[in-house]
Short mmCIF file of C-alpha atoms in Angstrom, two decimals:
data_model
loop_
_atom_site.label_atom_id
_atom_site.label_comp_id
_atom_site.label_asym_id
_atom_site.label_seq_id
_atom_site.Cartn_x
_atom_site.Cartn_y
_atom_site.Cartn_z
CA MET V 1 71.44 4.44 -0.85
CA ILE V 2 74.87 6.74 0.85
CA SER V 3 78.22 5.61 1.59
CA SER V 4 80.25 6.47 4.23
CA ASP V 5 81.99 9.14 2.57
CA GLY V 6 78.72 10.89 1.72
CA LEU V 7 77.72 9.46 -2.18
CA VAL V 8 75.22 8.27 -3.84
CA VAL V 9 76.24 4.24 -3.85
CA GLU V 10 74.20 1.82 -5.69
CA SER V 11 72.04 -0.38 -3.49
CA ASN V 12 69.16 -3.50 -3.05
CA LYS V 13 66.44 -1.06 -2.90
CA MET V 14 67.67 1.37 -5.30
CA ALA V 15 67.21 -1.84 -7.57
CA GLY V 16 63.69 -0.98 -7.57
CA PHE V 17 61.61 2.22 -7.21
CA ASP V 18 58.56 1.22 -8.37
CA THR V 19 58.28 -1.67 -5.72
CA TYR V 20 57.98 0.65 -2.72
CA TYR V 21 56.80 4.12 -5.23
CA GLU V 22 53.87 4.90 -7.82
CA LEU V 23 54.23 7.17 -10.43
CA ASN V 24 51.37 9.59 -10.02
CA LYS V 25 51.22 12.10 -12.73
CA SER V 26 54.02 14.94 -13.96
CA ILE V 27 54.77 18.80 -12.81
CA GLY V 28 57.28 21.01 -13.50
CA ARG V 29 57.28 22.18 -17.54
CA LYS V 30 57.58 19.20 -19.71
CA PRO V 31 55.40 15.92 -20.18
CA LEU V 32 55.87 12.82 -18.15
CA GLN V 33 58.61 11.17 -19.90
CA PRO V 34 59.97 7.55 -20.13
CA TYR V 35 62.30 6.59 -17.90
CA GLY V 36 65.92 7.61 -19.27
CA SER V 37 65.02 9.87 -21.79
CA GLY V 38 66.07 13.34 -19.17
CA SER V 39 64.77 14.41 -16.28
CA TYR V 40 61.66 14.48 -15.37
CA VAL V 41 59.50 15.65 -12.68
CA ALA V 42 56.38 13.22 -10.69
CA ILE V 43 54.27 12.81 -7.79
CA CYS V 44 54.46 9.64 -6.83
CA ILE V 45 52.54 7.54 -3.76
CA GLU V 46 54.02 5.37 -1.39
CA ARG V 47 52.43 1.94 -1.73
CA GLY V 48 52.54 1.35 2.10
CA SER V 49 51.65 4.48 3.69
CA LYS V 50 49.68 5.95 0.55
CA MET V 51 51.81 9.57 1.46
CA CYS V 52 51.90 11.43 -1.64
CA TYR V 53 55.53 12.79 -3.02
CA ALA V 54 57.88 14.70 -5.44
CA VAL V 55 60.15 12.06 -6.69
CA LYS V 56 62.77 14.45 -9.13
CA VAL V 57 64.50 11.70 -12.32
CA MET V 58 67.87 12.74 -13.10
CA GLN V 59 70.24 10.84 -15.61
CA LYS V 60 72.85 10.10 -14.07
CA LYS V 61 75.58 10.42 -16.87
CA VAL V 62 74.16 14.04 -16.48
CA ILE V 63 75.58 14.57 -12.34
CA SER V 64 79.34 15.07 -11.19
CA MET V 65 80.85 13.40 -7.99
CA GLU V 66 80.65 16.68 -6.51
CA ARG V 67 76.83 16.58 -6.83
CA LYS V 68 76.40 13.65 -5.92
CA ARG V 69 78.32 14.07 -3.12
CA ASN V 70 75.88 17.14 -2.63
CA ILE V 71 72.92 15.16 -2.59
CA GLY V 72 74.20 12.50 0.60
CA GLN V 73 74.40 15.73 2.33
CA LEU V 74 70.82 16.91 1.74
CA LEU V 75 69.91 13.79 3.14
CA LYS V 76 71.61 14.46 6.57
CA LEU V 77 69.06 17.40 6.96
CA ASP V 78 66.13 17.46 9.17
CA HIS V 79 63.84 20.47 10.31
CA LYS V 80 60.61 20.42 10.19
CA ASN V 81 60.65 23.98 8.54
CA LEU V 82 62.51 23.20 5.63
CA VAL V 83 60.92 20.58 3.09
CA ARG V 84 63.32 16.76 3.55
CA LEU V 85 64.55 15.02 0.79
CA LYS V 86 63.32 11.62 2.23
CA GLU V 87 65.15 9.04 -0.25
CA VAL V 88 67.05 8.40 -3.12
CA PHE V 89 67.28 5.56 -5.59
CA GLU V 90 69.81 5.12 -7.11
CA THR V 91 70.31 2.65 -10.79
CA PRO V 92 73.08 1.90 -13.39
CA ASN V 93 71.53 5.35 -15.18
CA SER V 94 69.06 7.27 -12.60
CA LEU V 95 68.72 8.67 -9.55
CA TYR V 96 65.62 9.02 -7.94
CA LEU V 97 64.85 11.57 -5.09
CA VAL V 98 62.17 11.27 -3.52
CA ILE V 99 60.84 14.54 -1.71
CA GLU V 100 58.07 15.75 1.03
CA LEU V 101 55.39 17.82 -0.97
CA ALA V 102 54.84 21.31 0.64
CA ASP V 103 51.14 21.74 -1.17
CA GLY V 104 49.60 24.63 1.07
CA GLY V 105 51.32 27.21 -1.51
CA GLU V 106 53.76 30.47 -0.73
CA LEU V 107 53.07 31.99 2.18
CA PHE V 108 53.35 35.20 0.66
CA GLN V 109 49.34 34.25 -1.35
CA ARG V 110 48.72 33.01 1.56
CA LEU V 111 49.16 35.66 4.05
CA THR V 112 46.79 38.09 1.37
CA LYS V 113 43.33 35.24 2.41
CA PHE V 114 43.16 35.64 5.95
CA PRO V 115 40.75 37.57 7.42
CA VAL V 116 43.08 39.08 10.07
CA TYR V 117 46.25 40.60 9.07
CA ASN V 118 48.68 42.09 12.12
CA GLU V 119 52.21 42.18 13.57
CA LYS V 120 50.64 38.50 15.78
CA THR V 121 50.15 36.81 11.92
CA ILE V 122 53.70 38.17 10.66
CA LEU V 123 54.98 37.38 14.08
CA LEU V 124 54.29 33.50 13.81
CA TYR V 125 55.54 33.07 10.20
CA PHE V 126 58.58 35.01 10.70
CA ARG V 127 60.27 32.95 13.51
CA GLN V 128 59.72 29.38 11.57
CA MET V 129 61.55 30.90 8.68
CA ILE V 130 64.01 31.84 10.94
CA ASN V 131 64.63 28.76 12.66
CA GLY V 132 64.85 27.06 9.44
CA ILE V 133 67.69 29.49 8.50
CA LYS V 134 69.08 28.51 11.81
CA TYR V 135 69.20 25.04 11.38
CA LEU V 136 70.68 25.52 8.18
CA HIS V 137 73.19 27.67 9.51
CA GLU V 138 74.42 25.72 12.16
CA TYR V 139 74.84 22.50 9.70
CA GLY V 140 78.06 25.01 7.54
CA VAL V 141 74.43 25.42 4.38
CA ILE V 142 73.57 28.70 2.98
CA HIS V 143 70.41 28.99 1.28
CA ARG V 144 71.25 31.89 -1.00
CA ASN V 145 67.82 31.95 -2.98
CA LEU V 146 65.74 33.69 -0.18
CA LYS V 147 62.23 35.17 -1.68
CA PRO V 148 59.03 34.47 -1.70
CA GLU V 149 58.35 31.54 -4.16
CA ASN V 150 60.50 29.57 -1.90
CA ILE V 151 58.65 30.53 1.63
CA LEU V 152 56.04 27.35 1.24
CA LEU V 153 53.11 25.47 3.82
CA SER V 154 53.52 22.82 4.42
CA SER V 155 49.56 22.09 3.85
CA ARG V 156 46.38 24.57 3.27
CA GLU V 157 44.86 24.06 6.17
CA ASN V 158 44.26 26.72 9.53
CA ASP V 159 47.66 25.47 11.99
CA THR V 160 49.92 24.77 8.34
CA ILE V 161 53.85 25.82 9.15
CA VAL V 162 56.54 27.36 6.41
CA LYS V 163 58.68 25.28 4.57
CA ILE V 164 61.70 26.50 3.04
CA THR V 165 62.56 25.49 -0.13
CA ASP V 166 65.65 25.76 -2.90
CA TYR V 167 67.86 24.81 -0.47
CA SER V 168 70.95 23.83 -1.41
CA PRO V 169 74.42 21.93 0.35
CA GLN V 170 77.14 23.01 -2.71
CA VAL V 171 79.34 23.74 0.15
CA PHE V 172 79.56 23.22 3.90
CA THR V 173 81.64 24.97 5.47
CA SER V 174 81.63 27.68 8.24
CA GLU V 175 84.08 29.91 5.35
CA ASP V 176 83.86 32.94 3.77
CA LEU V 177 82.40 31.37 -0.18
CA ASP V 178 83.32 31.99 -3.20
CA MET V 179 80.61 32.52 -5.82
CA GLU V 180 80.07 30.06 -7.63
CA LEU V 181 76.19 29.60 -7.75
CA VAL V 182 74.73 33.01 -6.59
CA CYS V 183 70.19 33.18 -7.92
CA PHE V 184 69.54 36.12 -5.80
CA MET V 185 66.66 38.10 -7.64
CA THR V 186 66.72 42.50 -7.67
CA THR V 187 65.08 42.71 -5.04
CA PHE V 188 66.95 40.71 -2.58
CA CYS V 189 70.59 41.24 -3.89
CA PRO V 190 72.62 41.42 -1.18
CA PRO V 191 75.03 44.72 -1.37
CA GLU V 192 77.93 43.07 -0.71
CA LEU V 193 77.09 40.11 -3.96
CA LEU V 194 77.61 43.47 -6.10
CA LEU V 195 80.92 44.51 -4.72
CA SER V 196 82.41 41.04 -4.39
CA ARG V 197 82.35 37.45 -5.51
CA ARG V 198 82.76 36.77 -1.61
CA TYR V 199 80.15 36.24 0.89
CA ASP V 200 78.77 33.59 3.85
CA LYS V 201 75.77 33.53 5.74
CA ALA V 202 75.00 36.74 6.60
CA VAL V 203 73.13 36.95 2.49
CA ASP V 204 70.63 35.07 3.93
CA LEU V 205 70.39 37.68 6.95
CA TRP V 206 69.29 40.11 4.35
CA ALA V 207 66.62 38.29 2.45
CA LEU V 208 65.29 37.77 5.20
CA GLY V 209 65.37 41.49 6.54
CA ILE V 210 63.29 42.18 2.91
CA LEU V 211 61.17 39.49 3.46
CA LEU V 212 59.84 41.10 7.09
CA TYR V 213 59.72 44.39 5.25
CA ILE V 214 57.38 43.40 2.92
CA MET V 215 55.43 41.38 5.11
CA LEU V 216 55.06 44.42 7.03
CA THR V 217 54.29 47.13 4.62
CA GLY V 218 52.73 44.36 1.62
CA ASN V 219 55.96 47.08 -0.29
CA ASP V 220 58.92 47.20 -2.48
CA PRO V 221 61.19 48.01 -0.33
CA TYR V 222 63.69 50.06 -3.00
CA GLN V 223 60.02 51.85 -3.73
CA SER V 224 59.70 50.05 -7.37
CA LYS V 225 63.46 51.26 -8.75
CA THR V 226 65.67 50.19 -11.93
CA GLY V 227 68.76 49.95 -13.80
CA SER V 228 71.49 52.24 -11.95
CA ASP V 229 68.90 54.04 -9.82
CA LEU V 230 68.79 49.87 -8.53
CA TYR V 231 72.26 48.93 -7.78
CA HIS V 232 72.49 52.62 -6.05
CA ALA V 233 69.71 52.10 -3.45
CA ILE V 234 71.09 47.99 -2.72
CA LEU V 235 74.42 49.51 -2.59
CA HIS V 236 73.29 52.30 -0.23
CA CYS V 237 70.64 50.46 2.10
CA ASP V 238 68.21 52.72 0.86
CA ILE V 239 65.16 51.41 2.09
CA ASP V 240 61.87 52.91 2.41
CA TYR V 241 61.37 53.90 5.87
CA LYS V 242 58.91 56.76 5.09
CA SER V 243 56.46 55.47 4.06
CA ASP V 244 52.55 54.71 5.63
CA PRO V 245 52.38 51.81 5.82
CA TRP V 246 55.94 51.80 7.49
CA LYS V 247 55.16 54.21 10.00
CA LEU V 248 51.36 51.90 10.81
CA ILE V 249 54.12 48.93 12.35
CA SER V 250 55.69 48.84 16.00
CA LEU V 251 59.10 50.72 16.92
CA ASN V 252 60.44 47.15 17.59
CA ALA V 253 59.12 45.65 14.75
CA GLN V 254 61.13 48.29 12.67
CA ASP V 255 64.07 48.11 14.93
CA ALA V 256 64.11 44.02 14.19
CA VAL V 257 63.75 44.66 10.20
CA LYS V 258 66.35 47.75 10.91
CA ARG V 259 68.82 45.17 12.13
CA LEU V 260 68.97 42.32 9.42
CA LEU V 261 69.21 45.21 6.35
CA VAL V 262 73.09 46.70 7.48
CA THR V 263 74.87 47.26 4.70
CA ASP V 264 78.34 46.00 6.22
CA PRO V 265 77.48 41.98 6.54
CA GLN V 266 79.37 41.59 9.36
CA PHE V 267 77.42 43.60 11.50
CA ARG V 268 73.72 41.80 10.64
CA ILE V 269 72.02 40.15 13.72
CA ILE V 270 72.91 36.45 13.67
CA THR V 271 69.61 34.24 13.38
CA PRO V 272 70.46 33.34 17.64
CA ASN V 273 70.29 36.78 18.47
CA LEU V 274 67.35 37.56 16.30
CA LEU V 275 65.34 34.95 18.26
CA LYS V 276 66.10 36.84 21.25
CA HIS V 277 64.95 40.76 20.42
CA SER V 278 62.20 41.84 21.66
CA TRP V 279 59.61 41.84 18.85
CA LEU V 280 60.25 38.03 18.50
CA ASN V 281 59.60 37.42 21.63
CA GLY V 282 55.99 39.85 21.83
CA ILE V 283 56.70 42.77 23.26
CA ASP V 284 55.62 45.59 21.96
CA GLU V 285 53.47 44.26 18.84
CA HIS V 286 50.69 46.02 17.13
CA GLU V 287 47.66 43.96 16.85
CA GLN V 288 45.29 45.87 14.33
CA HIS V 289 44.50 44.57 12.24
CA LEU V 290 46.57 45.53 8.29
CA HIS V 291 44.69 46.01 5.43
CA SER V 292 46.35 48.52 3.66
CA VAL V 293 49.44 46.14 3.59
CA GLN V 294 47.60 43.17 3.44
CA LYS V 295 46.06 45.18 0.06
CA ASN V 296 49.91 46.14 -0.61
CA LEU V 297 50.60 42.85 -0.08
CA GLU V 298 48.62 41.16 -3.15
CA GLN V 299 49.59 43.77 -5.28
CA PHE V 300 53.17 42.93 -4.95
CA ASN V 301 52.06 39.10 -5.51
CA GLU V 302 50.99 40.45 -8.58
CA GLN V 303 53.84 42.33 -9.74
CA ARG V 304 57.37 40.41 -8.58
CA THR V 305 58.16 38.15 -11.48
CA GLU V 306 58.59 41.05 -13.29
CA ARG V 307 60.16 43.17 -11.56
CA ASP V 308 62.24 40.14 -10.11
CA ASN V 309 63.61 38.91 -14.09
CA LEU V 310 65.66 42.79 -13.58
CA LEU V 311 68.60 41.28 -12.48
CA THR V 312 69.88 37.69 -11.42
CA LEU V 313 73.33 36.47 -10.76
CA ARG V 314 74.84 33.43 -11.77
CA GLY V 315 78.33 31.32 -11.93
CA GLU V 316 78.54 27.91 -14.04
CA LYS V 317 78.32 26.01 -11.80
CA LYS V 318 75.08 23.89 -10.92
CA PRO V 319 73.89 22.71 -7.44
CA ILE V 320 71.90 20.12 -6.37
CA ILE V 321 69.02 22.61 -4.71
CA LEU V 322 65.54 21.07 -3.21
CA SER V 323 61.97 22.71 -4.74
CA PRO V 324 58.80 20.73 -4.59
CA THR V 325 56.03 23.02 -4.59
CA VAL V 326 51.95 21.65 -4.37
CA LYS V 327 50.65 25.41 -5.51
CA PRO V 328 46.67 26.28 -4.59
CA SER V 329 46.58 24.96 -8.21
CA CYS V 330 48.48 21.61 -8.30
CA VAL V 331 50.83 22.59 -10.25
CA VAL V 332 54.54 21.47 -8.71
CA LYS V 333 57.72 23.43 -9.86
CA PRO V 334 60.45 21.43 -10.41
CA PHE V 335 62.33 21.20 -7.33
CA ILE V 336 66.13 20.02 -8.35
CA SER V 337 67.65 23.02 -10.59
CA SER V 338 68.47 20.99 -14.06
#
C-alpha cells in the first residue's frame, strides 16, 4: 500500500503476502533464503489467477526513505512496453515487490533467430522501444541504462511485444540531474557523461541511437575500440558509417540513427518527433533480408559482455531498479539492484 505522500506504508494486505501468492523458486545468483535473512528474488504464483510474477523481498532496515518513495512512484507507471510493478506488500521487517515477468528473453537474442530479418522487422520493435521511453520521459523518468540486456520480450510467441526493464524513478523532475547514479556500459555511454556529471533525458536518446545502429548493422558502432581510443570515439561521435552493413540500409534509416547520435544533447531528436520521422512511418524502408547483419548481431551478442565491462560509470546512491527477466533457460536476473 502507498500513502498519499508516495511512501510505502503498513497495509493489512501486506500482513499476508502468502495469502495472495505462492513462492515458486528462487532466481538470480543466490538460492531461495528464509524471510529475514536478506534480499532475494523469486518467482511467485498468484493464487487466484495462477499467473506467474517475480517478487523481490527486501529488508526494510537497508532501505532509505527516499528509496521507499521511489517504490511508490514505480507503482504509478503503467505502459505496455514497460515491465510493470504490480503491487507492493509491507511487513514490519520486509518489502515484497511483485513485478511482471517478461519471459520472452532478450530482444537482441530473438532477432538472430527470425527467418526474415529486415528493416520492417527492426522498425516493428524499435517503435515499441521509443514508445516506452517516450512514456518514461513524459513522467519525468530518465532510464539511464538502456542496453540490449534491458530490452526484453513479453513472451516467446510470434506476437510478442517489447518490455523495457531497469528503469528507475530516482528523480521525477524536468531539470538537469547530477550523476547520482549512472550505469552506462561502454558502447551506450553518451559523450556528455564523459565530460560532466550533469545529464538529462537526452542520455536515453543517445542510447536509442546506439541500439538502432546495432540492430541495423549488427556491429559495434566504435569498431571495438578500447581504452583512450574508445573515449575519443565517444566524445567525438566517431561512429562507423563506412562499413558494408551500413551501406545496405535505407537512407531514411541512416538519417534516424544520425538524428539520435548527435554529440550535443540539446540537438538530439526527441521521442515525439522521432515517431514522426519518415522511416518510423514506413517510408523507404528496405525489405530485403539482412542476412549478414543477422550474423553480425549474433557475434555481437556473444562478445558484448566482455566488451561492455570496459567502462561502467557509477555513483554512490543506489536506486530501486525494475528488471525482472526470464530468459529461454528460465534463469531470471535480479530486478532490483542491491
